[in-house]
Coordinates of C-alpha atoms in Angstrom, one line a residue:
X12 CA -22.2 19.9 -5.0
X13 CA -25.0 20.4 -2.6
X14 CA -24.6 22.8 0.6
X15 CA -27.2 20.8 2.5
X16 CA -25.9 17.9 5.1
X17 CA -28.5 15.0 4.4
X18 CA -28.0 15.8 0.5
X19 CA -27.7 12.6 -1.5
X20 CA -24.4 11.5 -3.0
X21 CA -24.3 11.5 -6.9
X22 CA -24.0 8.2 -8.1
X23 CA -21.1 6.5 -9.3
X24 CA -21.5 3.8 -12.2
X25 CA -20.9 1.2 -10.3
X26 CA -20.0 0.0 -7.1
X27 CA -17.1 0.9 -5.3
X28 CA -16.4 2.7 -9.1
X29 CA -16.7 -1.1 -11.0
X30 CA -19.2 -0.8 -14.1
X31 CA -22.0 -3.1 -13.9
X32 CA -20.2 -5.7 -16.4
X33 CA -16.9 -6.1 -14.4
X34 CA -18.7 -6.9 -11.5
X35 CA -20.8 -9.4 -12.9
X36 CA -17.7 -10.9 -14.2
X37 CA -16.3 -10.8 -10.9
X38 CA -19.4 -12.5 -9.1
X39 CA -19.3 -15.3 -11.3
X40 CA -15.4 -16.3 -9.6
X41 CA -17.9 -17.5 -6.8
X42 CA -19.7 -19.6 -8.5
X43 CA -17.8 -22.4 -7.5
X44 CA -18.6 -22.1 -3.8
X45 CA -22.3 -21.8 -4.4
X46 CA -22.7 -24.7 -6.9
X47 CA -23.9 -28.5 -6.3
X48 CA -20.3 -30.0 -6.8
X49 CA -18.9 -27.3 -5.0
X50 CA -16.6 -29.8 -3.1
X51 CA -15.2 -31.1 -6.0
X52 CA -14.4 -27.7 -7.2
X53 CA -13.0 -26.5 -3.8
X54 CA -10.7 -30.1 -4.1
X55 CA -10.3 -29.6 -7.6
X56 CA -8.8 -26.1 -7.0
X57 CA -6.3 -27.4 -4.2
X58 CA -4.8 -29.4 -6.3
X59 CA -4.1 -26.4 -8.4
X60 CA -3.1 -24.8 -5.6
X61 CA -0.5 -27.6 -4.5
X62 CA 1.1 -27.3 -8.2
X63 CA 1.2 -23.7 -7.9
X64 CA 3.2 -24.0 -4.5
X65 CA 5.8 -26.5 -6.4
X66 CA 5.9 -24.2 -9.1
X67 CA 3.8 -26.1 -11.4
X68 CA 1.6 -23.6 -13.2
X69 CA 0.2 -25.0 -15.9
X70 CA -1.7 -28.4 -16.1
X71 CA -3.2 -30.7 -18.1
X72 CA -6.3 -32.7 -16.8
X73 CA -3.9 -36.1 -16.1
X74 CA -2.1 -33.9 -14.0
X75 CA -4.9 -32.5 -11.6
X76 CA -5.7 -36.1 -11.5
X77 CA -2.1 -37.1 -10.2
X78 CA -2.6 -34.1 -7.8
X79 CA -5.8 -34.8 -6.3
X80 CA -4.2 -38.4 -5.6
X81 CA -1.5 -37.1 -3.8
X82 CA -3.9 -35.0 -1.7
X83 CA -6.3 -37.9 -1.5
X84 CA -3.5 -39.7 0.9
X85 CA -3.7 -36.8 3.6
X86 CA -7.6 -36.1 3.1
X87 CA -9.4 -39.0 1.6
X88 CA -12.4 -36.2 1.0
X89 CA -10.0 -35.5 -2.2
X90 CA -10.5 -39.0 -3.5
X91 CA -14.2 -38.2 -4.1
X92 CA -13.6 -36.3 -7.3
X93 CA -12.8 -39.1 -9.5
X94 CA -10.8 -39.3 -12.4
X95 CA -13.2 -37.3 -14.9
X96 CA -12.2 -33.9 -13.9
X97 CA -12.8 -32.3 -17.7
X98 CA -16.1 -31.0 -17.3
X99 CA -15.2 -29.3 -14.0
X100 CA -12.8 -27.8 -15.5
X101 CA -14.4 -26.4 -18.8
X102 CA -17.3 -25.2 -15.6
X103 CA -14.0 -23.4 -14.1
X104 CA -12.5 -22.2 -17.2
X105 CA -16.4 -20.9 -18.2
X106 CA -16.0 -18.9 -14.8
X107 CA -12.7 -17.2 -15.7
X108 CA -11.5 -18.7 -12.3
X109 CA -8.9 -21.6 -14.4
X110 CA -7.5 -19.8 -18.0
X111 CA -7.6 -22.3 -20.6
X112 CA -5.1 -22.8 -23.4
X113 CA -3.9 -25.0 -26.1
X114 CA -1.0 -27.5 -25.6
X115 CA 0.3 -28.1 -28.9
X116 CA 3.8 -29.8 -27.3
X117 CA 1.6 -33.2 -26.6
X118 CA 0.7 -33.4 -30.1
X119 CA 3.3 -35.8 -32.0
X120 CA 1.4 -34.8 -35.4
X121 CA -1.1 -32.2 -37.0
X122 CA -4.1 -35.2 -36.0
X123 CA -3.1 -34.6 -32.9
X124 CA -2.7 -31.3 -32.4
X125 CA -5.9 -31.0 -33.7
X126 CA -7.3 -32.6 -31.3
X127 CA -7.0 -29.1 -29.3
X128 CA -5.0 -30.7 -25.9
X129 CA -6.0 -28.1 -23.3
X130 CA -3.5 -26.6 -20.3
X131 CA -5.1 -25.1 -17.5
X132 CA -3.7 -22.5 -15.2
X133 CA -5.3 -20.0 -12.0
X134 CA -6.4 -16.5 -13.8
X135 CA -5.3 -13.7 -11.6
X136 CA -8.5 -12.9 -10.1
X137 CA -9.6 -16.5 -10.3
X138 CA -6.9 -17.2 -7.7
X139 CA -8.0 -13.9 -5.3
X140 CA -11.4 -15.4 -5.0
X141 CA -10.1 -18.9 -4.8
X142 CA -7.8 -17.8 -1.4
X143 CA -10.4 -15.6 0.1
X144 CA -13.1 -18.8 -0.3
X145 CA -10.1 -20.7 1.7
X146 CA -9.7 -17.6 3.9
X147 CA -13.3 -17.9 5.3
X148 CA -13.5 -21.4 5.5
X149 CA -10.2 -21.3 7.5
X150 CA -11.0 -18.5 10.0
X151 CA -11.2 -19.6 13.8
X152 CA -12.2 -17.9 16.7
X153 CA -8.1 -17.9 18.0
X154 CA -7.0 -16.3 14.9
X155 CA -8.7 -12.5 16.3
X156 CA -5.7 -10.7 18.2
X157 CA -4.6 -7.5 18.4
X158 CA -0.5 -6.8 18.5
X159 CA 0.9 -5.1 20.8
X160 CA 4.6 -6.3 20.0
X161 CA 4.5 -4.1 16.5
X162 CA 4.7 -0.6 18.2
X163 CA 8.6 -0.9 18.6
X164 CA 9.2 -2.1 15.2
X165 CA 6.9 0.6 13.7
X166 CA 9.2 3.3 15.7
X167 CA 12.1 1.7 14.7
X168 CA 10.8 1.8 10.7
X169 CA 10.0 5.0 11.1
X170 CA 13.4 6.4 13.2
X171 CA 15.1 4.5 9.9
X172 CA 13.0 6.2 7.6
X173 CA 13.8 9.7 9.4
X174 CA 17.7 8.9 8.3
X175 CA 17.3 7.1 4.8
X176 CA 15.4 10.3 4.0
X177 CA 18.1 12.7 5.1
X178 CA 20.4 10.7 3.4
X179 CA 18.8 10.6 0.6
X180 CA 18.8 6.3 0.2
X181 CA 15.6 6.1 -2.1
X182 CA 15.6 2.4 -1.7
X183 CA 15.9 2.2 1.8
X184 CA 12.7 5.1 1.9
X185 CA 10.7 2.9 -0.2
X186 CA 11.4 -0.3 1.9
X187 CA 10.6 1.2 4.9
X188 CA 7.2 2.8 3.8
X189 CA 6.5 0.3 2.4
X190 CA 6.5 -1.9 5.4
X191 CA 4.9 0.8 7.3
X192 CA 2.0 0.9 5.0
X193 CA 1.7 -2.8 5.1
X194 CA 1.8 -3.3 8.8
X195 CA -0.4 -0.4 9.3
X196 CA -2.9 -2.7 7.4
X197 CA -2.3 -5.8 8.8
X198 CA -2.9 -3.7 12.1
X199 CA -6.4 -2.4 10.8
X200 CA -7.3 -5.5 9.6
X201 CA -6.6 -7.6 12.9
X202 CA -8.2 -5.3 15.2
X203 CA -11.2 -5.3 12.8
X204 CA -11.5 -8.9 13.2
X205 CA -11.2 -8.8 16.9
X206 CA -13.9 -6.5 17.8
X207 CA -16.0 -8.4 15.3
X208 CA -15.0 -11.3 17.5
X209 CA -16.2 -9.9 20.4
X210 CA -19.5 -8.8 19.1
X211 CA -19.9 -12.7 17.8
X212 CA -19.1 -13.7 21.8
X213 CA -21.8 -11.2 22.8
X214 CA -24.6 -12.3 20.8
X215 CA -23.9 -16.5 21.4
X216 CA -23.9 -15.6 25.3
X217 CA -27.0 -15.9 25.6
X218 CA -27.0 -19.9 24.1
X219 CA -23.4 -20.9 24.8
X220 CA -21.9 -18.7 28.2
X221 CA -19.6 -21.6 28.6
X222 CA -17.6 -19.9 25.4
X223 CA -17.4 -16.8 26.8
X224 CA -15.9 -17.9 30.5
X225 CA -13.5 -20.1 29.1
X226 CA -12.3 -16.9 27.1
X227 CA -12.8 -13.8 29.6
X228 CA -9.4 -14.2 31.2
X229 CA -7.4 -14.5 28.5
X230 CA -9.6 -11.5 26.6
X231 CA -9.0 -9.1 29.8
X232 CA -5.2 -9.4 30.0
X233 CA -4.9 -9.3 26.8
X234 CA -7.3 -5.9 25.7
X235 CA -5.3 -4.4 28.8
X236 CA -1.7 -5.2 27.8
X237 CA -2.9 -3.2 24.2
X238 CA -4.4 -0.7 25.8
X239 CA -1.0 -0.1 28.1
X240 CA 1.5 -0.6 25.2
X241 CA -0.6 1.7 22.9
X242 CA -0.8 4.5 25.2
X243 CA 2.9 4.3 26.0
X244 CA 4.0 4.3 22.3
X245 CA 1.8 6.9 21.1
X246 CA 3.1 9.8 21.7
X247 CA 6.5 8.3 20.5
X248 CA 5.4 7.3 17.2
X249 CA 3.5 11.2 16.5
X250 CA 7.2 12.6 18.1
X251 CA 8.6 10.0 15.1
X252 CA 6.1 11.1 12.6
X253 CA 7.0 15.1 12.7
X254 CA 10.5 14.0 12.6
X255 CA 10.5 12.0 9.6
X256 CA 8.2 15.1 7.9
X257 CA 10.7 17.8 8.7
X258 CA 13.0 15.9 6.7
X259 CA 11.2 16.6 3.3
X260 CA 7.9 14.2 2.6
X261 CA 8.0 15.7 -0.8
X262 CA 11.4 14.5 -1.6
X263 CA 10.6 11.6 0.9
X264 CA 7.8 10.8 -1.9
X265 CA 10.0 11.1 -4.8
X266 CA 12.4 8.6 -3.3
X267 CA 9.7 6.1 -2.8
X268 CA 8.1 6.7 -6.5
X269 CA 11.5 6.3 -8.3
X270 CA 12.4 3.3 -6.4
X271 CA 8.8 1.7 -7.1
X272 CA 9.0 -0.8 -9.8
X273 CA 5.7 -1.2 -10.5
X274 CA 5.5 -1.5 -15.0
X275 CA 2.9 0.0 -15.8
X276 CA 1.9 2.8 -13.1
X277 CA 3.3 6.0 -14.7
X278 CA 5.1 8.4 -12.7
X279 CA 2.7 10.5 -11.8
X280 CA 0.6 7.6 -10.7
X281 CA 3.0 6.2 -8.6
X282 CA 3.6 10.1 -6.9
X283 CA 0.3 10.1 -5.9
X284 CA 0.6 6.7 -4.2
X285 CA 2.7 7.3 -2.2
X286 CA 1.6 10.5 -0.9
X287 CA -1.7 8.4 -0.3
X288 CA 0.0 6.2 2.1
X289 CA 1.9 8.8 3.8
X290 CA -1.1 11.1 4.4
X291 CA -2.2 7.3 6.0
X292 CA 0.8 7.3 8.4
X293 CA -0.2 10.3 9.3
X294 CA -3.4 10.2 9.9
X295 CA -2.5 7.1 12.1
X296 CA -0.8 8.4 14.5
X297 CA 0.0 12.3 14.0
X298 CA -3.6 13.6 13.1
X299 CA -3.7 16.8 15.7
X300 CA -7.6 15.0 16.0
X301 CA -9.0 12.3 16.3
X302 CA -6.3 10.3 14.7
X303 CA -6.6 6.3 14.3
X304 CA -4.1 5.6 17.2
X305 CA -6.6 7.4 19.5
X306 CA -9.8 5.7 18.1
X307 CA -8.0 2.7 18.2
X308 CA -7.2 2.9 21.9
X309 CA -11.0 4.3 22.7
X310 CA -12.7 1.0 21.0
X311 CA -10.2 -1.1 22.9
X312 CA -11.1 0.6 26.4
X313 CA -14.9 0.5 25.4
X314 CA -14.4 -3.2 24.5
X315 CA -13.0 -3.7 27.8
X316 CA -16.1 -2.2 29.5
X317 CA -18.6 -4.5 27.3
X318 CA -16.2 -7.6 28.4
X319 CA -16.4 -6.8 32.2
X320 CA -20.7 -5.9 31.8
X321 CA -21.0 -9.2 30.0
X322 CA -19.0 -11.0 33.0
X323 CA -21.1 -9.3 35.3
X324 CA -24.4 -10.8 33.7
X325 CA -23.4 -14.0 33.2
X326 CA -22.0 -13.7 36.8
X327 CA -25.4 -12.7 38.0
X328 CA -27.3 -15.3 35.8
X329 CA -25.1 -18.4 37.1
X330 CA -25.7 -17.1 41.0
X331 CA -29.6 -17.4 40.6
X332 CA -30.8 -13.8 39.0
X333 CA -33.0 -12.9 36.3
X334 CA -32.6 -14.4 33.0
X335 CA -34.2 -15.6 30.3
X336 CA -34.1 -19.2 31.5
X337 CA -35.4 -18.2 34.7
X338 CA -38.2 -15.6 33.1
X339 CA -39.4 -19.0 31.5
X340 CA -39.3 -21.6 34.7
X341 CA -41.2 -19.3 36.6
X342 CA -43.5 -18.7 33.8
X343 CA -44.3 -22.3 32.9
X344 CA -44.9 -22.8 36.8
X345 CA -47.5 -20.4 36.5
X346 CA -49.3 -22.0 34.0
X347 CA -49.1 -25.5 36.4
X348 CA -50.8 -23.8 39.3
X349 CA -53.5 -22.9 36.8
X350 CA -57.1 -24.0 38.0
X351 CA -58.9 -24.3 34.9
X352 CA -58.3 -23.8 31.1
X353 CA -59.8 -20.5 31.0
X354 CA -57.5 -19.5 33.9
X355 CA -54.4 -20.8 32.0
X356 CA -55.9 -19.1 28.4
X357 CA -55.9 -15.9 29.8
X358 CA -52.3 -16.1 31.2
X359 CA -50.9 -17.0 27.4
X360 CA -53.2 -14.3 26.5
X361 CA -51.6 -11.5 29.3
X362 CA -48.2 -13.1 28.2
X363 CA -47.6 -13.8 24.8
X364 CA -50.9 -11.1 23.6
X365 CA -51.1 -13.0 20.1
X366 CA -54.8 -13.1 20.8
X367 CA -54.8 -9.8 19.0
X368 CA -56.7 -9.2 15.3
X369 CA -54.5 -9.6 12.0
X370 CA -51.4 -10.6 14.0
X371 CA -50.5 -13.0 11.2
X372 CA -49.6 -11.2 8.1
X373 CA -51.5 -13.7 5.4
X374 CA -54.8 -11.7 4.6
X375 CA -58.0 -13.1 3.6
X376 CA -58.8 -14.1 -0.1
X377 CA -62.0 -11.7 0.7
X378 CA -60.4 -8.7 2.9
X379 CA -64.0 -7.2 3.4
X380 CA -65.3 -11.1 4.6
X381 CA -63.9 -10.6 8.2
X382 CA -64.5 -7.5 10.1
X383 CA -60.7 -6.2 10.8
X384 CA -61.5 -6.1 14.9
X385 CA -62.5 -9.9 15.0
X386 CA -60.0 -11.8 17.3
X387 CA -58.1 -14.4 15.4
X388 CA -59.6 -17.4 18.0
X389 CA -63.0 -16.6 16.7
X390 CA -62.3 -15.6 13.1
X391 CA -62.5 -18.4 10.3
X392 CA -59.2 -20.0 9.4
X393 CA -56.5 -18.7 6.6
X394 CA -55.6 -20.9 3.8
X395 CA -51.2 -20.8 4.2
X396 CA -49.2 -22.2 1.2
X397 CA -46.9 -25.3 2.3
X398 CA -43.8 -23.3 1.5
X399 CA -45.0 -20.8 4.3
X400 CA -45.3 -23.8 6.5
X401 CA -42.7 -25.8 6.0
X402 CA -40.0 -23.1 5.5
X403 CA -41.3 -19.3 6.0
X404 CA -41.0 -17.9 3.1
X405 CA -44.1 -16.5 0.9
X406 CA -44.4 -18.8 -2.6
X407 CA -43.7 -16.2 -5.4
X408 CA -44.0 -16.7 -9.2
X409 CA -40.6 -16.2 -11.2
X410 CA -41.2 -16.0 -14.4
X411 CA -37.8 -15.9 -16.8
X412 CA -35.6 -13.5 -17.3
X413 CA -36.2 -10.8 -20.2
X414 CA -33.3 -11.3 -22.8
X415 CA -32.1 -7.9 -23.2
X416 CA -31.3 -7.1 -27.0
X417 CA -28.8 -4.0 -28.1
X418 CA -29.8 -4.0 -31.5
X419 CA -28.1 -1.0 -32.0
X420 CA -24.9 -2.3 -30.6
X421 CA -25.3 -5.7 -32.6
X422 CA -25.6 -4.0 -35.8
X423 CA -22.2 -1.4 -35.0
X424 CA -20.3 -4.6 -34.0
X425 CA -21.7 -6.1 -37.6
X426 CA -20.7 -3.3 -39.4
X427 CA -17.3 -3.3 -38.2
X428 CA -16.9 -6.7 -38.3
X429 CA -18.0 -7.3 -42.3
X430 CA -15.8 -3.1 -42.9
X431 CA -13.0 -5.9 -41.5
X432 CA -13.4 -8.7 -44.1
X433 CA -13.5 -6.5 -46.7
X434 CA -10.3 -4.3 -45.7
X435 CA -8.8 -8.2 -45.8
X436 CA -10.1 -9.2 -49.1
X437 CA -8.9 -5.8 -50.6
X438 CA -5.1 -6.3 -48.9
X439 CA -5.2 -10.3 -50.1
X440 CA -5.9 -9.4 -53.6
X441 CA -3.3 -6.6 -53.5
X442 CA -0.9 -9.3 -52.5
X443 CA -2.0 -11.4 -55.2
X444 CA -2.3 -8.8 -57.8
X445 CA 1.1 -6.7 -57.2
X446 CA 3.2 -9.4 -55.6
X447 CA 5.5 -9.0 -52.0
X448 CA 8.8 -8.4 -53.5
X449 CA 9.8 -5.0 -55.1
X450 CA 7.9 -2.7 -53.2
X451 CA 6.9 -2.0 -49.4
X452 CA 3.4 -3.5 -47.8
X453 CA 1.1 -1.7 -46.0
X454 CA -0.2 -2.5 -42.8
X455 CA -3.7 -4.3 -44.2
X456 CA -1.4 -6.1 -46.4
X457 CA 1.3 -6.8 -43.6
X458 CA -1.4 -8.1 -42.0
X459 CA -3.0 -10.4 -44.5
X460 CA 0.5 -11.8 -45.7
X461 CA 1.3 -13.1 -41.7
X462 CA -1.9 -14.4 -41.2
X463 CA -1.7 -16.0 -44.8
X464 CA 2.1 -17.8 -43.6
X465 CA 0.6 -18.7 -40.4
X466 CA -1.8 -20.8 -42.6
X467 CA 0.8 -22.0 -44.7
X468 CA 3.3 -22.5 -41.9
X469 CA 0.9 -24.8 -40.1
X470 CA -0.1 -26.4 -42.6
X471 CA 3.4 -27.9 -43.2
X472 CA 4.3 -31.0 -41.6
X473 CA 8.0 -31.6 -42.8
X474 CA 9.3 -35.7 -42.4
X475 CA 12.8 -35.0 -42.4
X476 CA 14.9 -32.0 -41.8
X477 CA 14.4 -30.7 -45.6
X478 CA 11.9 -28.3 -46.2
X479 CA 9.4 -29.0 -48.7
X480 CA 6.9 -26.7 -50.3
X481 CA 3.7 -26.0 -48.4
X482 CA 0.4 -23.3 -49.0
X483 CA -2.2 -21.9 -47.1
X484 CA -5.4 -19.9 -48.8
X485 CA -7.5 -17.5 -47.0
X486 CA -9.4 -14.3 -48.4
X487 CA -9.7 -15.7 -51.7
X488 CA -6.1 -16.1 -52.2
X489 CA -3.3 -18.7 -52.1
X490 CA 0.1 -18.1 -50.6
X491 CA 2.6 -21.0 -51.7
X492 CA 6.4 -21.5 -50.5
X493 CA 8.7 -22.8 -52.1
X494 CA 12.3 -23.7 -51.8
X495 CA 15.2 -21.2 -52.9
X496 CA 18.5 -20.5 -52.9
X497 CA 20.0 -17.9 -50.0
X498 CA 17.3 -16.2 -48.7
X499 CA 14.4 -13.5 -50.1
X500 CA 12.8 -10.1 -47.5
X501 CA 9.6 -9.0 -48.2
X502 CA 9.7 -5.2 -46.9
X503 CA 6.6 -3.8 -44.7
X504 CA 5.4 -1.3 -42.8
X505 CA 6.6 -2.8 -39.4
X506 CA 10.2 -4.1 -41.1
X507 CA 11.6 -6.9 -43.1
X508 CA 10.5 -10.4 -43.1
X509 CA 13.5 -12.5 -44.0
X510 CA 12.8 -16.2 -44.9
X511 CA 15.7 -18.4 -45.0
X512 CA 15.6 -20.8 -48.3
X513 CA 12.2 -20.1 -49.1
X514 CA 10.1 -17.7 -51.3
X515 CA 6.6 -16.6 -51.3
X516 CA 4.6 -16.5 -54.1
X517 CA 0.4 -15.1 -53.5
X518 CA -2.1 -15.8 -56.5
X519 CA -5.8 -15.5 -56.7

């Protein structure tokens, strides 16, 4: 680590610690939102979303059909979509945003089944970037609050978390820091969104005031009743805070870890959790500096300031001052009482200055043709592109993409993959060569055997409730079952395989 304060930060692998693949992975969920069709995806993926709510998880494309047409009733937009939904949803399923999988109950034969009848379902991060598409396209200005009724709860949570402590409740601990954690973020993230609100009502002053005075009263009272409640409760929640430490925070942590029933964090995992979001509670509101409750209450104050100077100049503007609007009036009356065209050239000139050399950034094809001090009004025209014109930007040759090859890579995947098929020929003619019965397979031969009756198995289409002798080859080998009396086990590695009234017989 470097002593120096401007010295760079080593670089992780990836953002945010994501390696460069699982982020292009998870870029490609958005897809959807980005595409032509992207309303028929959106509809298409509400309809999932309504069969998710009425526990319907997986569906078959007849299905999203029958959804959308229930949705189509409330918003006819949903009607649009059509009936041939398939190739939106192999586009979805190619986007890991739907998991695809085979439906082999709809299949009333092997024809059939082989027909590969697909079932679609959200993935888990398909569904994430699904709700937050919905989040952004749902997000109004009255949604950006800050609350001020969740100080006495939070006191309350944390007075009960002083005495589940002390009593040592480990499930009442981990209920109650757990809400605390959550409504600590729920907190942040509101009061991020409101001060982002105000910053949007700031910059569209200037083109809509009308939004702004319709808001300012409702914005004071309300910035001033946090401000009040925040100030008040502060010092109770840090008294609450050292109360709840001096009661143990690490047995406090323990409780919370062994009542957390997360699978598959380990313990130690889990321990470090929670000491994560208590050092957050903390840091909230019993930091001895600059803790978040005090930042939070210094933004709000400042925000207050910025909402009463933003009055005060729209004030000013509506009551005749200087604005912009005025600024232009007067200016384009200047140019009325103008005498001559000369007179009125050298006001743009004064004004706007664009009579300068080079002020557009397009050279010459020739840079040396045009001396570099020779006014724009006198120099020869520049050739612009039409996409310059007609849209701003500067036309740019893309040529494609280069394919990168990992040779090296391919070839170690290849090598494994061919070390595989032989380790499978090997255990196949092992079966076929020494038989299952008698002796105890390996796990190559274990292997080969199950994938062998998996053939076999599927391969056998009984009529009647008798079973009948099927086979399945693979690996250069042919299982075959037939029927027996009582039952045979074919020991392996991983146990016994008992098959009821059949036996397996494996030849080359």
């Amino acid at each position: 680590m470097s002593d120096e304060p401007n010295a760079p930060k080593p670089v992780d692998e990836g953002a945010f610690g994501i390696d460069a693949f699982s982020l292009d992975d998870r870029l490609r969920l958005f897809h959807f939102a980005a595409a032509e069709k992207r309303h028929e995806y959106l509809w298409l993926l509400r309809a999932f979303d309504r069969g998710r709510a009425n526990y319907q998880v997986l569906l078959h494309a007849s299905d999203a059909v029958g959804l959308l047409e229930r949705l189509a009733v409330d918003h006819p937009a949903a009607g649009a979509v059509g009936d041939d939904v398939q190739p939106l949803l192999d586009a979805l399923a190619d986007w890991q945003i739907l998991d695809r999988s085979y439906d082999g109950t709809r299949a009333a034969n092997l024809a059939e089944y082989r027909k590969r009848h697909y079932v679609y379902q959200f993935t888990q991060a398909g569904y994430r970037a699904y709700r937050s598409v919905e989040d952004v396209l749902g997000a109004r200005l009255e949604d950006a609050q800050l609350s001020r009724l969740v100080f006495p709860d939070i006191l309350g949570d944390l007075h009960a978390l002083t005495e589940a402590n002390a009593a040592g409740d480990a499930e009442e601990v981990y209920r109650k820091l757990g809400r605390l954690d959550s409504v600590l973020n729920e907190m942040a993230q509101r009061a991020a969104r409101f001060y982002l609100m105000l910053g949007d009502l700031a910059r569209t002053n200037d083109t809509r005031p009308e939004v702004f005075l319709a808001h300012k009263d409702t914005l004071l009272a309300h910035m001033r009743e946090f401000t009040a409640e925040l100030g008040r409760y502060a010092p109770l929640l840090a008294e609450a805070v050292e109360k709840a430490a001096a009661t143990g925070v690490d047995r406090m942590v323990e409780y919370a870890a062994e009542a957390d029933e997360r699978l598959f964090r380990s313990p130690a995992e889990r321990l470090a959790d929670w000491r994560h979001r208590w050092d957050g509670i903390v840091h909230w509101f019993a930091e001895r500096e600059h803790s978040e409750t005090e930042r939070l209450q210094d933004a709000t104050v400042t925000a207050i300031r910025s909402v009463l100077a933003l009055l005060r100049r729209v004030t000013e503007a509506r009551r005749g001052g200087v604005s912009r609007e005025s600024q232009l009036r007067h200016l384009a009356q200047w140019f009325t009482s103008c005498e001559s065209d000369e007179d009125a050239h050298a006001l743009f000139q004064a004004v706007f200055g664009l009579g300068a050399p080079r002020h557009i950034a397009v050279p010459y094809a020739d840079p040396e043709q045009i001396p570099g001090r020779t006014s724009w009004w006198e120099a020869e025209p520049v050739e612009l592109a039409r996409t310059l014109v007609q849209s701003g930007r500067t036309p740019a040759l893309h040529g494609p993409g280069r394919i990168e090859r990992n040779d090296d890579r391919r070839a170690l995947l290849r090598a494994g993959q061919l070390k595989e098929q032989a380790e499978r020929r090997s255990a196949a003619n092992a079966l076929a060569s020494d038989g299952v019965y008698g002796r105890t397979l390996d796990e190559p031969e274990t292997r080969a055997l199950l994938a062998l009756l998996d053939v076999a198995l599927a391969a056998r289409v009984p009529a009647s409730r008798l079973v009948t002798a099927a086979s399945g080859s693979a690996h250069g080998v042919r299982l075959t079952l037939t029927p027996a009396e009582g039952s045979t086990t074919v020991d392996t590695v991983r146990g016994r395989l008992h098959l009821d009234g059949l036996r397996l017989e494996v030849t080359a």
